[in-house]
C-alpha atoms as an extended CHARMM CRD file, in Angstrom:
* protein
*
       125  EXT
         1         1  MET       CA            186.6320000000      146.1890000000       59.0720000000  PROA      1               0.0000000000
         2         2  LYS       CA            183.8710000000      146.9770000000       57.1990000000  PROA      2               0.0000000000
         3         3  LYS       CA            180.7160000000      148.1500000000       59.1070000000  PROA      3               0.0000000000
         4         4  ASP       CA            177.5460000000      145.4310000000       58.5070000000  PROA      4               0.0000000000
         5         5  LYS       CA            174.3350000000      145.1990000000       59.9280000000  PROA      5               0.0000000000
         6         6  TYR       CA            175.3880000000      143.0820000000       62.7970000000  PROA      6               0.0000000000
         7         7  TYR       CA            177.6790000000      146.1590000000       63.5690000000  PROA      7               0.0000000000
         8         8  LYS       CA            174.6750000000      148.4630000000       63.4610000000  PROA      8               0.0000000000
         9         9  MET       CA            172.3400000000      146.2310000000       65.5560000000  PROA      9               0.0000000000
        10        10  THR       CA            175.1560000000      145.9140000000       68.2150000000  PROA      10              0.0000000000
        11        11  GLU       CA            175.5620000000      149.8880000000       68.1770000000  PROA      11              0.0000000000
        12        12  GLU       CA            171.6950000000      150.2900000000       68.5320000000  PROA      12              0.0000000000
        13        13  ILE       CA            171.6900000000      147.5720000000       71.5030000000  PROA      13              0.0000000000
        14        14  LEU       CA            174.7940000000      149.6730000000       73.3610000000  PROA      14              0.0000000000
        15        15  LYS       CA            172.8810000000      152.9530000000       72.7260000000  PROA      15              0.0000000000
        16        16  ASP       CA            169.6760000000      151.3880000000       74.5570000000  PROA      16              0.0000000000
        17        17  TYR       CA            171.6730000000      149.6860000000       77.1190000000  PROA      17              0.0000000000
        18        18  ASN       CA            170.3190000000      151.6010000000       80.2500000000  PROA      18              0.0000000000
        19        19  ASN       CA            166.8930000000      151.8510000000       78.7690000000  PROA      19              0.0000000000
        20        20  THR       CA            166.7950000000      147.9970000000       78.2730000000  PROA      20              0.0000000000
        21        21  LEU       CA            167.7860000000      147.5650000000       82.1600000000  PROA      21              0.0000000000
        22        22  HSD       CA            164.7560000000      149.9120000000       83.0930000000  PROA      22              0.0000000000
        23        23  LEU       CA            162.5130000000      147.8370000000       80.6630000000  PROA      23              0.0000000000
        24        24  ILE       CA            163.0780000000      145.0480000000       82.4290000000  PROA      24              0.0000000000
        25        25  GLU       CA            162.0300000000      146.6940000000       85.6350000000  PROA      25              0.0000000000
        26        26  LEU       CA            159.1720000000      148.2670000000       84.5230000000  PROA      26              0.0000000000
        27        27  ILE       CA            157.7950000000      144.7260000000       83.0780000000  PROA      27              0.0000000000
        28        28  ASN       CA            158.6690000000      143.0370000000       86.5280000000  PROA      28              0.0000000000
        29        29  LEU       CA            156.2280000000      145.6590000000       88.1910000000  PROA      29              0.0000000000
        30        30  GLU       CA            153.8430000000      145.1420000000       85.5570000000  PROA      30              0.0000000000
        31        31  LEU       CA            153.9190000000      141.4000000000       85.9290000000  PROA      31              0.0000000000
        32        32  GLU       CA            153.2700000000      141.9670000000       89.6870000000  PROA      32              0.0000000000
        33        33  GLU       CA            149.9930000000      143.9590000000       88.9470000000  PROA      33              0.0000000000
        34        34  LYS       CA            148.7230000000      141.7630000000       85.9180000000  PROA      34              0.0000000000
        35        35  ALA       CA            146.3550000000      138.7790000000       86.3780000000  PROA      35              0.0000000000
        36        36  ASP       CA            145.5420000000      138.7540000000       82.3000000000  PROA      36              0.0000000000
        37        37  THR       CA            147.4380000000      135.4870000000       81.3200000000  PROA      37              0.0000000000
        38        38  ASP       CA            147.3830000000      136.3750000000       77.5770000000  PROA      38              0.0000000000
        39        39  HSD       CA            148.9150000000      139.9890000000       78.5960000000  PROA      39              0.0000000000
        40        40  VAL       CA            151.2200000000      138.2810000000       81.1650000000  PROA      40              0.0000000000
        41        41  ASP       CA            152.7760000000      135.8000000000       78.5960000000  PROA      41              0.0000000000
        42        42  LYS       CA            153.3290000000      138.7500000000       76.2080000000  PROA      42              0.0000000000
        43        43  LEU       CA            155.3030000000      140.6280000000       78.8360000000  PROA      43              0.0000000000
        44        44  LYS       CA            157.3270000000      137.6620000000       79.8390000000  PROA      44              0.0000000000
        45        45  HSD       CA            158.3210000000      136.9670000000       76.3400000000  PROA      45              0.0000000000
        46        46  ILE       CA            159.4870000000      140.8100000000       75.9390000000  PROA      46              0.0000000000
        47        47  LYS       CA            161.1460000000      140.5090000000       79.4030000000  PROA      47              0.0000000000
        48        48  ASN       CA            163.0620000000      137.3350000000       78.2060000000  PROA      48              0.0000000000
        49        49  LYS       CA            164.1010000000      138.8090000000       74.9820000000  PROA      49              0.0000000000
        50        50  HSD       CA            165.7820000000      141.6400000000       76.6360000000  PROA      50              0.0000000000
        51        51  GLU       CA            167.2980000000      139.8600000000       79.5870000000  PROA      51              0.0000000000
        52        52  ILE       CA            169.1620000000      137.7230000000       76.9710000000  PROA      52              0.0000000000
        53        53  ILE       CA            170.4400000000      140.6930000000       75.4350000000  PROA      53              0.0000000000
        54        54  ILE       CA            171.5740000000      142.1090000000       78.6760000000  PROA      54              0.0000000000
        55        55  LYS       CA            173.2780000000      138.6750000000       79.4460000000  PROA      55              0.0000000000
        56        56  LYS       CA            175.1550000000      138.7750000000       76.2720000000  PROA      56              0.0000000000
        57        57  LEU       CA            176.3670000000      142.4000000000       76.8490000000  PROA      57              0.0000000000
        58        58  ASP       CA            177.4040000000      141.0730000000       80.3700000000  PROA      58              0.0000000000
        59        59  ILE       CA            179.5610000000      138.3980000000       78.5520000000  PROA      59              0.0000000000
        60        60  ALA       CA            180.9400000000      141.2860000000       76.3310000000  PROA      60              0.0000000000
        61        61  ILE       CA            181.6760000000      143.4560000000       79.1570000000  PROA      61              0.0000000000
        62        62  ASN       CA            183.7510000000      140.7340000000       80.9080000000  PROA      62              0.0000000000
        63        63  CYS       CA            185.8350000000      140.3530000000       77.8320000000  PROA      63              0.0000000000
        64        64  MET       CA            186.8000000000      143.8660000000       77.8170000000  PROA      64              0.0000000000
        65        65  SER       CA            189.9250000000      145.5590000000       78.4720000000  PROA      65              0.0000000000
        66        66  ASP       CA            190.2140000000      148.4040000000       80.8880000000  PROA      66              0.0000000000
        67        67  GLU       CA            190.5260000000      150.9180000000       78.1470000000  PROA      67              0.0000000000
        68        68  GLU       CA            187.5830000000      149.1840000000       76.2450000000  PROA      68              0.0000000000
        69        69  TYR       CA            185.4770000000      149.4070000000       79.3280000000  PROA      69              0.0000000000
        70        70  CYS       CA            185.9770000000      152.7160000000       80.2680000000  PROA      70              0.0000000000
        71        71  LEU       CA            185.0880000000      153.7200000000       76.4420000000  PROA      71              0.0000000000
        72        72  PHE       CA            181.8960000000      151.5700000000       76.8730000000  PROA      72              0.0000000000
        73        73  ASP       CA            181.2090000000      153.1290000000       80.3940000000  PROA      73              0.0000000000
        74        74  SER       CA            181.6610000000      156.6320000000       79.3380000000  PROA      74              0.0000000000
        75        75  LEU       CA            179.7620000000      156.4790000000       76.0000000000  PROA      75              0.0000000000
        76        76  TYR       CA            176.9010000000      153.9580000000       76.5050000000  PROA      76              0.0000000000
        77        77  ILE       CA            176.3370000000      153.9830000000       80.1690000000  PROA      77              0.0000000000
        78        78  ASN       CA            176.8960000000      157.6990000000       81.2310000000  PROA      78              0.0000000000
        79        79  LYS       CA            176.5630000000      159.2370000000       77.8760000000  PROA      79              0.0000000000
        80        80  GLU       CA            179.4910000000      161.3180000000       77.5940000000  PROA      80              0.0000000000
        81        81  LYS       CA            180.1350000000      163.4270000000       74.9440000000  PROA      81              0.0000000000
        82        82  PRO       CA            182.8410000000      162.3390000000       72.5170000000  PROA      82              0.0000000000
        83        83  ILE       CA            185.2740000000      165.2310000000       73.4200000000  PROA      83              0.0000000000
        84        84  SER       CA            185.0690000000      164.4530000000       77.0020000000  PROA      84              0.0000000000
        85        85  ILE       CA            186.0970000000      160.9580000000       76.3210000000  PROA      85              0.0000000000
        86        86  MET       CA            188.9150000000      161.7800000000       73.9760000000  PROA      86              0.0000000000
        87        87  CYS       CA            190.2140000000      163.6850000000       76.8920000000  PROA      87              0.0000000000
        88        88  LYS       CA            189.7500000000      160.9500000000       79.6690000000  PROA      88              0.0000000000
        89        89  LEU       CA            191.4430000000      158.4490000000       77.5150000000  PROA      89              0.0000000000
        90        90  ASN       CA            194.0000000000      161.0500000000       76.1320000000  PROA      90              0.0000000000
        91        91  VAL       CA            193.5220000000      160.3040000000       72.5270000000  PROA      91              0.0000000000
        92        92  SER       CA            192.9100000000      161.9650000000       69.3710000000  PROA      92              0.0000000000
        93        93  LYS       CA            189.7040000000      161.9550000000       67.3520000000  PROA      93              0.0000000000
        94        94  SER       CA            190.8420000000      159.3860000000       64.9340000000  PROA      94              0.0000000000
        95        95  THR       CA            192.0260000000      157.2620000000       67.5210000000  PROA      95              0.0000000000
        96        96  TYR       CA            188.7020000000      157.9290000000       69.5940000000  PROA      96              0.0000000000
        97        97  TYR       CA            186.6130000000      156.6920000000       66.5770000000  PROA      97              0.0000000000
        98        98  GLU       CA            188.8140000000      153.6880000000       65.8830000000  PROA      98              0.0000000000
        99        99  LEU       CA            188.5710000000      152.5220000000       69.3280000000  PROA      99              0.0000000000
       100       100  LYS       CA            184.9560000000      152.8100000000       69.5000000000  PROA      100             0.0000000000
       101       101  LYS       CA            184.7070000000      150.9960000000       65.9250000000  PROA      101             0.0000000000
       102       102  LYS       CA            186.9700000000      148.1740000000       67.3910000000  PROA      102             0.0000000000
       103       103  LEU       CA            184.9100000000      147.9440000000       70.4040000000  PROA      103             0.0000000000
       104       104  ILE       CA            181.6710000000      147.7800000000       68.4760000000  PROA      104             0.0000000000
       105       105  PHE       CA            183.0660000000      144.8350000000       66.3100000000  PROA      105             0.0000000000
       106       106  LYS       CA            184.3290000000      143.0890000000       69.2960000000  PROA      106             0.0000000000
       107       107  ILE       CA            180.9690000000      143.0200000000       71.1790000000  PROA      107             0.0000000000
       108       108  SER       CA            179.2490000000      142.2010000000       67.8490000000  PROA      108             0.0000000000
       109       109  GLU       CA            181.1450000000      138.8970000000       67.4190000000  PROA      109             0.0000000000
       110       110  ILE       CA            180.1820000000      138.1530000000       71.1990000000  PROA      110             0.0000000000
       111       111  ILE       CA            176.4880000000      138.9300000000       70.7630000000  PROA      111             0.0000000000
       112       112  TYR       CA            176.2620000000      137.4650000000       67.2370000000  PROA      112             0.0000000000
       113       113  PRO       CA            178.7850000000      134.8660000000       66.8370000000  PROA      113             0.0000000000
       114       114  LYS       CA            179.5160000000      133.6370000000       63.4200000000  PROA      114             0.0000000000
       115       115  CYS       CA            177.2870000000      130.5540000000       63.6800000000  PROA      115             0.0000000000
       116       116  ILE       CA            174.4050000000      132.7940000000       64.7080000000  PROA      116             0.0000000000
       117       117  ARG       CA            175.3970000000      135.1950000000       61.7160000000  PROA      117             0.0000000000
       118       118  ASP       CA            175.2750000000      132.1370000000       59.3450000000  PROA      118             0.0000000000
       119       119  MET       CA            171.7540000000      131.2860000000       60.3860000000  PROA      119             0.0000000000
       120       120  HSD       CA            170.5610000000      134.4760000000       59.8400000000  PROA      120             0.0000000000
       121       121  GLU       CA            172.3540000000      134.5700000000       56.4790000000  PROA      121             0.0000000000
       122       122  SER       CA            170.5920000000      131.4010000000       55.6460000000  PROA      122             0.0000000000
       123       123  HSD       CA            167.3990000000      132.4830000000       56.9450000000  PROA      123             0.0000000000
       124       124  LEU       CA            166.8130000000      129.9980000000       59.6790000000  PROA      124             0.0000000000
       125       125  PHE       CA            165.7370000000      132.3810000000       62.0170000000  PROA      125             0.0000000000
């Protein structure tokens, strides 16, 4: 498996998971205060974009094995250090990095399925 731009994009999305959830909440609060239609439309667009990312991640989470979920939760939700996760999963450093790589590829294929990757590659987006 060769890391590609989708791998890197997916890893960034995973790293920002908690921040994305908080951003959606903050936008909701902001929308409650605003009356300026132009500003509200921009906020709704940003919110919608982030909600779609979260929905895609929810689909990916539902497809994870117990071990994959433990890795995801420990690394991206709880922000635990790799050594702590290796101990929790009882795996070596090389196995940890292989599991992480496989997890990101799996999530990447869910977030960016082949048809979407093909559209990106042909510049249809």
